[in-house]
GROMACS .gro file of C-alpha atoms in nm:
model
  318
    1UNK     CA    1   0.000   0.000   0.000
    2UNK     CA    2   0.154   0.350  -0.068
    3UNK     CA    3   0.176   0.616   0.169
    4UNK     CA    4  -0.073   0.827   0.047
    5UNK     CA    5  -0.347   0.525  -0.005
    6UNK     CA    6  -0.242   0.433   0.374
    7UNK     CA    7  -0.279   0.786   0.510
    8UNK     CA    8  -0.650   0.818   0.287
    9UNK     CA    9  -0.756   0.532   0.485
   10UNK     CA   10  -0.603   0.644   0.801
   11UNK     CA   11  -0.804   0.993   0.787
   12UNK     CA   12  -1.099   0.846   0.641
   13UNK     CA   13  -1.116   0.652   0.961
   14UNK     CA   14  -1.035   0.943   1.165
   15UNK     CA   15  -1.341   1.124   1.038
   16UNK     CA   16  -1.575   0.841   1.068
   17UNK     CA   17  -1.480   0.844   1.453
   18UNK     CA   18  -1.561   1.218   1.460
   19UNK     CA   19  -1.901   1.177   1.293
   20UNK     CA   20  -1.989   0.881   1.545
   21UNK     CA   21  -1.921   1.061   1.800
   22UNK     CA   22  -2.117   1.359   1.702
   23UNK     CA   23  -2.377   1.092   1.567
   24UNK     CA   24  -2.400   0.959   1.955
   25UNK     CA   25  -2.387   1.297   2.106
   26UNK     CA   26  -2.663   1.459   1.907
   27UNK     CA   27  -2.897   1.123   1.981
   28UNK     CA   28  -2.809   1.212   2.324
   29UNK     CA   29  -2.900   1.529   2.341
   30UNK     CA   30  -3.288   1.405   2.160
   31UNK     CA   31  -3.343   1.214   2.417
   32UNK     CA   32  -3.262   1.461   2.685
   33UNK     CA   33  -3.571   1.688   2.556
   34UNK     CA   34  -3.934   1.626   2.560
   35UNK     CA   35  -4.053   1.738   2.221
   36UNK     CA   36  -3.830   1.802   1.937
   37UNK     CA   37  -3.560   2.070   1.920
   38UNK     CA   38  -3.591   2.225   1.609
   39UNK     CA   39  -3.179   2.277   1.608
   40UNK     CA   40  -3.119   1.949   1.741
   41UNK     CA   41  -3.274   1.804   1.377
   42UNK     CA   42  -3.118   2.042   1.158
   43UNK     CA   43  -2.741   1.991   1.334
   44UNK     CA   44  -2.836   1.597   1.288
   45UNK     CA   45  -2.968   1.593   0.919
   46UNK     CA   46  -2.632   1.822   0.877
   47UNK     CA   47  -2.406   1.490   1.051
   48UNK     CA   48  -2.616   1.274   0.872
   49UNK     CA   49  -2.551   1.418   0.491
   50UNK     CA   50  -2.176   1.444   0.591
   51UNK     CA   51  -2.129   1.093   0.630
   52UNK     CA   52  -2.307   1.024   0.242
   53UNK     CA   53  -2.033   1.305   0.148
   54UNK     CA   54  -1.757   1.164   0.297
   55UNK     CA   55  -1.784   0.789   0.192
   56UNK     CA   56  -1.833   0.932  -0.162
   57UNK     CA   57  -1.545   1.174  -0.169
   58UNK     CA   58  -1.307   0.896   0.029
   59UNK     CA   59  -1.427   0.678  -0.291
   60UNK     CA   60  -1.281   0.974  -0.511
   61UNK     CA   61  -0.965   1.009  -0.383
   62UNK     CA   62  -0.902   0.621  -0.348
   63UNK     CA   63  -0.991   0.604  -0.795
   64UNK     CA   64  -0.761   0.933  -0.847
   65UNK     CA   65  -0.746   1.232  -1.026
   66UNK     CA   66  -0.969   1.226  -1.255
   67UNK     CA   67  -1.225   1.115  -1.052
   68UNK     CA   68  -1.194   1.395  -0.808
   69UNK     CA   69  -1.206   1.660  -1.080
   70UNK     CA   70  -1.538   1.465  -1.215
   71UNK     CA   71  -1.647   1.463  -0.847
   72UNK     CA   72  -1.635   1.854  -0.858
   73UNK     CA   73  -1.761   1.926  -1.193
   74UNK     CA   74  -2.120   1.736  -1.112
   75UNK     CA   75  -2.098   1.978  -0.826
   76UNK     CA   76  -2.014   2.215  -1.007
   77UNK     CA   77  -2.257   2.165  -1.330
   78UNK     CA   78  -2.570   2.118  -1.001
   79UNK     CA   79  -2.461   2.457  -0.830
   80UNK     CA   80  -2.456   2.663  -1.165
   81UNK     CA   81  -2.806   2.493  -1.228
   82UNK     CA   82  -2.955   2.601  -0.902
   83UNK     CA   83  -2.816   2.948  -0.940
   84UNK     CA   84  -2.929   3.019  -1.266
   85UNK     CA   85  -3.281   2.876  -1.223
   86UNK     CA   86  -3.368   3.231  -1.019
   87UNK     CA   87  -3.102   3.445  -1.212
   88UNK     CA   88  -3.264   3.694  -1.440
   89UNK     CA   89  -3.218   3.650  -1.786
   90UNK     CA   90  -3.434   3.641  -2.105
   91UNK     CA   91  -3.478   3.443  -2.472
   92UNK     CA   92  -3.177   3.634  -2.538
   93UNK     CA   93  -2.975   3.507  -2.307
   94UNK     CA   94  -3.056   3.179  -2.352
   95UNK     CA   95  -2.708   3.099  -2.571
   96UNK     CA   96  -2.489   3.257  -2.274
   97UNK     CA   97  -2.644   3.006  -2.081
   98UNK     CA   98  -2.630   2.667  -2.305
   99UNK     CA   99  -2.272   2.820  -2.348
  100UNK     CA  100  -2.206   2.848  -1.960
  101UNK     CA  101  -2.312   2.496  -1.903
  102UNK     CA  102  -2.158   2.288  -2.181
  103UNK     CA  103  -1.862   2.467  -2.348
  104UNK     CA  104  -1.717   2.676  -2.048
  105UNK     CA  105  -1.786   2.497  -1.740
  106UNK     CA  106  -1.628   2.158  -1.935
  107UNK     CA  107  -1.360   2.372  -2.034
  108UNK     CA  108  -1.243   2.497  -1.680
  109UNK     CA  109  -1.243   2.128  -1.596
  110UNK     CA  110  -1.066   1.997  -1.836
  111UNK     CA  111  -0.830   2.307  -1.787
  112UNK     CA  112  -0.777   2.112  -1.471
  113UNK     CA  113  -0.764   1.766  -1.551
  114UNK     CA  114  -0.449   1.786  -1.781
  115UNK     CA  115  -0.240   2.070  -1.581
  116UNK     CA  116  -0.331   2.380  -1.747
  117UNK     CA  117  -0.342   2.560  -1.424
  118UNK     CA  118  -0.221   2.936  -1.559
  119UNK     CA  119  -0.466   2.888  -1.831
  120UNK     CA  120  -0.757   2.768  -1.572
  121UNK     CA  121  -0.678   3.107  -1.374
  122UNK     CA  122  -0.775   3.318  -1.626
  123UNK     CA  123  -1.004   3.156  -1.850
  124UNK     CA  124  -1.363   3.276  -1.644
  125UNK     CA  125  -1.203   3.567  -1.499
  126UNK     CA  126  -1.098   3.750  -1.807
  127UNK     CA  127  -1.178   3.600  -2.108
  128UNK     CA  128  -1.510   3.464  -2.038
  129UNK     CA  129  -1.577   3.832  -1.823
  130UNK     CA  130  -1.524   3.966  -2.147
  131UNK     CA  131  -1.646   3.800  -2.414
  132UNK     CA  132  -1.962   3.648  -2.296
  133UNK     CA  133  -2.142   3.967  -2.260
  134UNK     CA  134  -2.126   4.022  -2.620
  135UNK     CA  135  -2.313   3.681  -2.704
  136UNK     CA  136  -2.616   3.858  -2.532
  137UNK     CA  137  -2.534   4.193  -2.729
  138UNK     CA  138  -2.615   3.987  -3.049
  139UNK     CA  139  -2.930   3.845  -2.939
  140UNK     CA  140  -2.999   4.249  -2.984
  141UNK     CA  141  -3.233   4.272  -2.658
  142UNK     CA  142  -3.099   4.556  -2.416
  143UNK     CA  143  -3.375   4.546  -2.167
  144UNK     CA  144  -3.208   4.513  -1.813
  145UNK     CA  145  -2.912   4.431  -2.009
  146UNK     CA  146  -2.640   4.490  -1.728
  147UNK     CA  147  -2.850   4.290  -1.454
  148UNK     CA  148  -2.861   3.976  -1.666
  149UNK     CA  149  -2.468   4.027  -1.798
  150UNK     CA  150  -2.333   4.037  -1.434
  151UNK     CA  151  -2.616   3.737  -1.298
  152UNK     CA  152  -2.510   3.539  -1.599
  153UNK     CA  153  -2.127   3.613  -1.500
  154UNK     CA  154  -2.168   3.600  -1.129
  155UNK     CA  155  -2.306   3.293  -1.175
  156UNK     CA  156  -1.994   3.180  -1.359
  157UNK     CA  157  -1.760   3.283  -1.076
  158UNK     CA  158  -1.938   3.152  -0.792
  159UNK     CA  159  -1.985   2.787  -0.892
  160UNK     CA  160  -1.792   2.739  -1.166
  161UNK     CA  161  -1.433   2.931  -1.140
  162UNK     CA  162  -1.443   2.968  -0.757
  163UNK     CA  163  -1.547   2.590  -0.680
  164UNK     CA  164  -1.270   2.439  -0.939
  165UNK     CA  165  -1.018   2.604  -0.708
  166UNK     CA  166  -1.065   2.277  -0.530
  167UNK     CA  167  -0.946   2.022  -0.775
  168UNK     CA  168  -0.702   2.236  -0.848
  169UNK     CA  169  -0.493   2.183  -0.511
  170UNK     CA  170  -0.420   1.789  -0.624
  171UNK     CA  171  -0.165   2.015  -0.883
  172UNK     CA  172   0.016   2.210  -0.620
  173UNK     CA  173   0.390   2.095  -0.579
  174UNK     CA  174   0.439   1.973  -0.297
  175UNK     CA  175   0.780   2.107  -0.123
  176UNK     CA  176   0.920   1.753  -0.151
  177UNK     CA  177   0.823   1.751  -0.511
  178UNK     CA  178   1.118   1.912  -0.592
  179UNK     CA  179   1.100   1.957  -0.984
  180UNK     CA  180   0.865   1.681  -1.028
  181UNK     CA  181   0.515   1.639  -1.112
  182UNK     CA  182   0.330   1.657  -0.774
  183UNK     CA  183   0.305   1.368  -0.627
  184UNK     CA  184  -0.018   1.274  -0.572
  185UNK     CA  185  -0.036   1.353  -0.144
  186UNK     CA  186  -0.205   1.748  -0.277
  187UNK     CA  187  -0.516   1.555  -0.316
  188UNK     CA  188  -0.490   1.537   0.051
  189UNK     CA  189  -0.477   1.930   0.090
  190UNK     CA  190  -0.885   1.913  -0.080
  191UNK     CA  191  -0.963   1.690   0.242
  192UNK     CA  192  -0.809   1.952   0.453
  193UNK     CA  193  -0.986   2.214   0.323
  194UNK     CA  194  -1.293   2.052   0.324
  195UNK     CA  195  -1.245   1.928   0.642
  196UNK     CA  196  -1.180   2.257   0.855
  197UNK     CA  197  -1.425   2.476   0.675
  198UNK     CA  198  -1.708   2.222   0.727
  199UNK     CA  199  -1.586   2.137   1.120
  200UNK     CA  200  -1.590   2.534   1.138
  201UNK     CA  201  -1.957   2.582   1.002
  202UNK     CA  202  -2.116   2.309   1.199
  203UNK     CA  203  -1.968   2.443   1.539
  204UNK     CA  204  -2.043   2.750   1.394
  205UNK     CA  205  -2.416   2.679   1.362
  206UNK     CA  206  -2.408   2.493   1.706
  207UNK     CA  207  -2.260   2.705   1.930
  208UNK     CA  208  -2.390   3.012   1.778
  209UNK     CA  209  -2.749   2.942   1.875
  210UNK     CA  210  -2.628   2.753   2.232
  211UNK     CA  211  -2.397   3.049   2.365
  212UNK     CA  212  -2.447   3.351   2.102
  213UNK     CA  213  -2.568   3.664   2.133
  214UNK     CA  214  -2.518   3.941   1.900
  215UNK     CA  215  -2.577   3.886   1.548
  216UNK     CA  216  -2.347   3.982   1.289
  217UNK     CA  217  -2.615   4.071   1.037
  218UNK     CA  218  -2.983   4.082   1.218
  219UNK     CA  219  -3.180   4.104   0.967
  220UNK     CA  220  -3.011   3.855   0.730
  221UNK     CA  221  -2.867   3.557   0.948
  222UNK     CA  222  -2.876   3.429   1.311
  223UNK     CA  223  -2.518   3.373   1.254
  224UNK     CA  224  -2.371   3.551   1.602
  225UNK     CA  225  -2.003   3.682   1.624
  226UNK     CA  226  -1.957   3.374   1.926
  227UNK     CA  227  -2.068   3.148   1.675
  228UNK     CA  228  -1.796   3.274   1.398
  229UNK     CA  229  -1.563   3.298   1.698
  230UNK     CA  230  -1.624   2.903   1.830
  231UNK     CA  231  -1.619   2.783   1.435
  232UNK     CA  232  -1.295   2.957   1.350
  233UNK     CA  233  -1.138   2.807   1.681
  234UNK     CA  234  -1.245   2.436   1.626
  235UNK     CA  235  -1.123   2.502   1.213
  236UNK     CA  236  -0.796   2.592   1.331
  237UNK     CA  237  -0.767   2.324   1.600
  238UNK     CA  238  -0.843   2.073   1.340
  239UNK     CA  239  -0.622   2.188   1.132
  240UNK     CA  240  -0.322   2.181   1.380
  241UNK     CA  241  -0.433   1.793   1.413
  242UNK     CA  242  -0.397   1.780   1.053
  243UNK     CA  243  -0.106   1.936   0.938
  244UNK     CA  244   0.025   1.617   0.891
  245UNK     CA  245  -0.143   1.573   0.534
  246UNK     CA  246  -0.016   1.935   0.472
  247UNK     CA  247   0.295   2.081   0.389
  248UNK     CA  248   0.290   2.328   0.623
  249UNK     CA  249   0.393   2.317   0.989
  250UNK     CA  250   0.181   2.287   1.278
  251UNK     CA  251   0.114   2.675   1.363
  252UNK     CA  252   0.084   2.770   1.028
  253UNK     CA  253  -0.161   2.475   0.958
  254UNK     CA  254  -0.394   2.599   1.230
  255UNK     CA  255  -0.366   2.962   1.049
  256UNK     CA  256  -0.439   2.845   0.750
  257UNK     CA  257  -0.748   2.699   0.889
  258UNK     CA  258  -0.831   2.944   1.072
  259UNK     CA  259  -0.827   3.145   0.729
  260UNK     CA  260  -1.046   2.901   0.541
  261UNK     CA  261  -1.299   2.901   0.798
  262UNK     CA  262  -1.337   3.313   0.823
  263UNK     CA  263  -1.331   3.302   0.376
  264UNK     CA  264  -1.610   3.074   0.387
  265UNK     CA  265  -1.794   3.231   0.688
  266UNK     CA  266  -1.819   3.553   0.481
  267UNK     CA  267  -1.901   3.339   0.162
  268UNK     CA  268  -2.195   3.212   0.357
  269UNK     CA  269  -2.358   3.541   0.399
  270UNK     CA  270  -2.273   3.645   0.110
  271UNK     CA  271  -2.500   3.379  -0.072
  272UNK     CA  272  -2.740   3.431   0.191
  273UNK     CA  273  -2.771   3.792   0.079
  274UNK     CA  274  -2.824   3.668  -0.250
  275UNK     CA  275  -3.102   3.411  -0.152
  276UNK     CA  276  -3.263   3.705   0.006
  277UNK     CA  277  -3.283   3.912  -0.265
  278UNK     CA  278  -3.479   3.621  -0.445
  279UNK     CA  279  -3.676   3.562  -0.171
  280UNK     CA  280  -3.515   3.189  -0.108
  281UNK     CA  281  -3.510   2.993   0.191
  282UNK     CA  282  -3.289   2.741  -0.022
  283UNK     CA  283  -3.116   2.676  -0.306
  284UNK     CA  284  -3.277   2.342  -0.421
  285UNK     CA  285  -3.402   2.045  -0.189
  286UNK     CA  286  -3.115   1.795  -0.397
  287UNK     CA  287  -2.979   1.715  -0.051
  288UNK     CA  288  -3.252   1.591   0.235
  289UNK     CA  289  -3.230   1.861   0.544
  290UNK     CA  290  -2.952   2.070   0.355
  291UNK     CA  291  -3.106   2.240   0.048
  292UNK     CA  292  -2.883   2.234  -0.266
  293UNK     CA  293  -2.522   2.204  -0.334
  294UNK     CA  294  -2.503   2.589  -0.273
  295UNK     CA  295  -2.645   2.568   0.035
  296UNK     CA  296  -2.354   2.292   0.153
  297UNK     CA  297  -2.062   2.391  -0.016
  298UNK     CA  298  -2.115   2.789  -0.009
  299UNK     CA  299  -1.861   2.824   0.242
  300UNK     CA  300  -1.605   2.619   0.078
  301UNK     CA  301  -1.696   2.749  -0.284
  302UNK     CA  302  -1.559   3.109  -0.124
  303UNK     CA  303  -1.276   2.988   0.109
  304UNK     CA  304  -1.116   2.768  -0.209
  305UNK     CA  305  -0.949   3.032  -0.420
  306UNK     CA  306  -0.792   3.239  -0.100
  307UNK     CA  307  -0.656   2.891   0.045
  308UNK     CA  308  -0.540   2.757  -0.331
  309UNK     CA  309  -0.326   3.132  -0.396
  310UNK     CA  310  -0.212   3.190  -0.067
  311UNK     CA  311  -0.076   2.809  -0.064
  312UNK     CA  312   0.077   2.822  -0.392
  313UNK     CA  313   0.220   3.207  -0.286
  314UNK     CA  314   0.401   3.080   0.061
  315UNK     CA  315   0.459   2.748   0.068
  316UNK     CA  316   0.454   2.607  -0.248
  317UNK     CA  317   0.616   2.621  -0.555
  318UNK     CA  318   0.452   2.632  -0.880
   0.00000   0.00000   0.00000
């Protein structure tokens, strides 16, 4: 067995005895009430749909590459889906869309899958920013022209050039890499990042409706500075305890995490802004008790690209 296979299956089993025990605690705490506790369910259904993702993702990384970067673009391809289904746009924009879905989004992907990492950095970000716009200026319709352009592109960002960030890790080179390809262990950075952000939004969500107080937007999210405060802390304690599958040290492993988690606590409200404005309570009901795949991966979808460039910028070479 190689090392990486070995320490896949060590951390796989490492997270399976972290989501038993919060299995076990949460049936404790239903049996301690009387009636049902409306955040007791929701932190449960959360526990529950992280054990589907994790035996799937663990099933990823044990096939390879590939497979990861497929993993991510059916994520990817279901997030744009649920975003654009309540994005504004019209007849004319319905090219720009069949465009988005099955020439660009591929594309990115693909950019991935063989290497092409300078070209997958600027492919949605500049060329697709702008050139798409003037597939809808052809259509010749004008009418709230700008709104649909920026939905159509934000759209593009959030799920599609934001989210592949993730994949993109398994081609950082490793210090050890030396002038090599990497060697395979960066796939092990995606479970870290994964890992912390997630730990950091389910304390997040606990603790901030068991201990906090002031919320950090009032009228947009019961998310409470304590809450931020105790999901930050338990990201970057998890990632001191696994800065083993990193290449960074143990302080800077907990920073990093630490990182990650505030990134993707600021995605989440971001997206919840968003859902506001279209009057959502969810994305989609894909996932049973968690909405859509924007609804579960907003806050990694955000924290990706900061913890991909800052990587590759100190610690890495590219």
């Amino acid at each position: 067995m190689s090392p990486m296979l070995r320490d896949i299956g060590y951390l796989a089993l490492g997270v399976s005895a972290v989501l038993l025990a919060l299995t076990i605690f949460g049936d404790r705490l239903r049996a301690r009430r009387h009636k049902p506790d409306p955040a007791i369910e929701v932190f449960m259904t959360r526990v529950d749909s992280w054990w589907a993702m994790v035996i799937l993702f663990t099933l990823a990384l044990l096939v390879g590459q590939l497979a990861v970067v497929l993993l991510f673009a059916i994520a990817s391809f279901a997030a744009l889906r649920e975003f654009y289904t309540y994005s504004a746009h019209s007849k004319a924009d319905h090219l720009s869309l069949a465009l988005a879905f099955y020439i660009i989004l591929p594309a990115q992907f693909l950019f991935i899958a063989f290497d092409m990492t300078r070209l997958f950095a600027v492919f949605i970000p500049v060329y697709i920013f702008l050139l798409l716009p003037f597939v809808s200026v052809l259509r010749g319709s004008t009418d709230k022209f700008l709104n649909r352009v920026s939905e159509t592109q934000w759209g593009l960002m959030i799920c599609v050039f934001c989210l592949s960030h993730i994949p993109a890790l398994m081609w950082l080179h490793l210090p050890q890499d030396g002038l090599q390809q990497p060697s395979g262990r960066s796939m092990l950075l995606i479970a870290f990042l994964v890992l912390v952000v997630q730990t950091g939004d389910l304390v997040d969500f606990y603790m901030g409706r068991r201990v906090g107080r002031k919320r950090i937007v009032p009228d947009l999210s019961p998310k409470t500075w304590a809450g931020v405060a105790w999901g930050v802390a338990a990201a970057a304690l998890l990632g001191l305890a696994l800065s083993w599958i990193t290449p960074f040290g143990p302080l800077a492993a907990a920073g990093m995490a630490a990182l990650a988690s505030i990134c993707g606590q600021a995605g989440n409200l971001i997206l919840r802004a968003i859902k506001r404005d279209r009057g959502l309570r969810d994305w989609s009901h894909l996932i049973p008790g968690q909405g859509g795949f924007l609804d579960q991966l907003d806050s990694v979808i955000f924290a990706a690209p900061a913890f991909f460039h800052l990587t590759r910028l100190w610690w890495l070479t590219t």
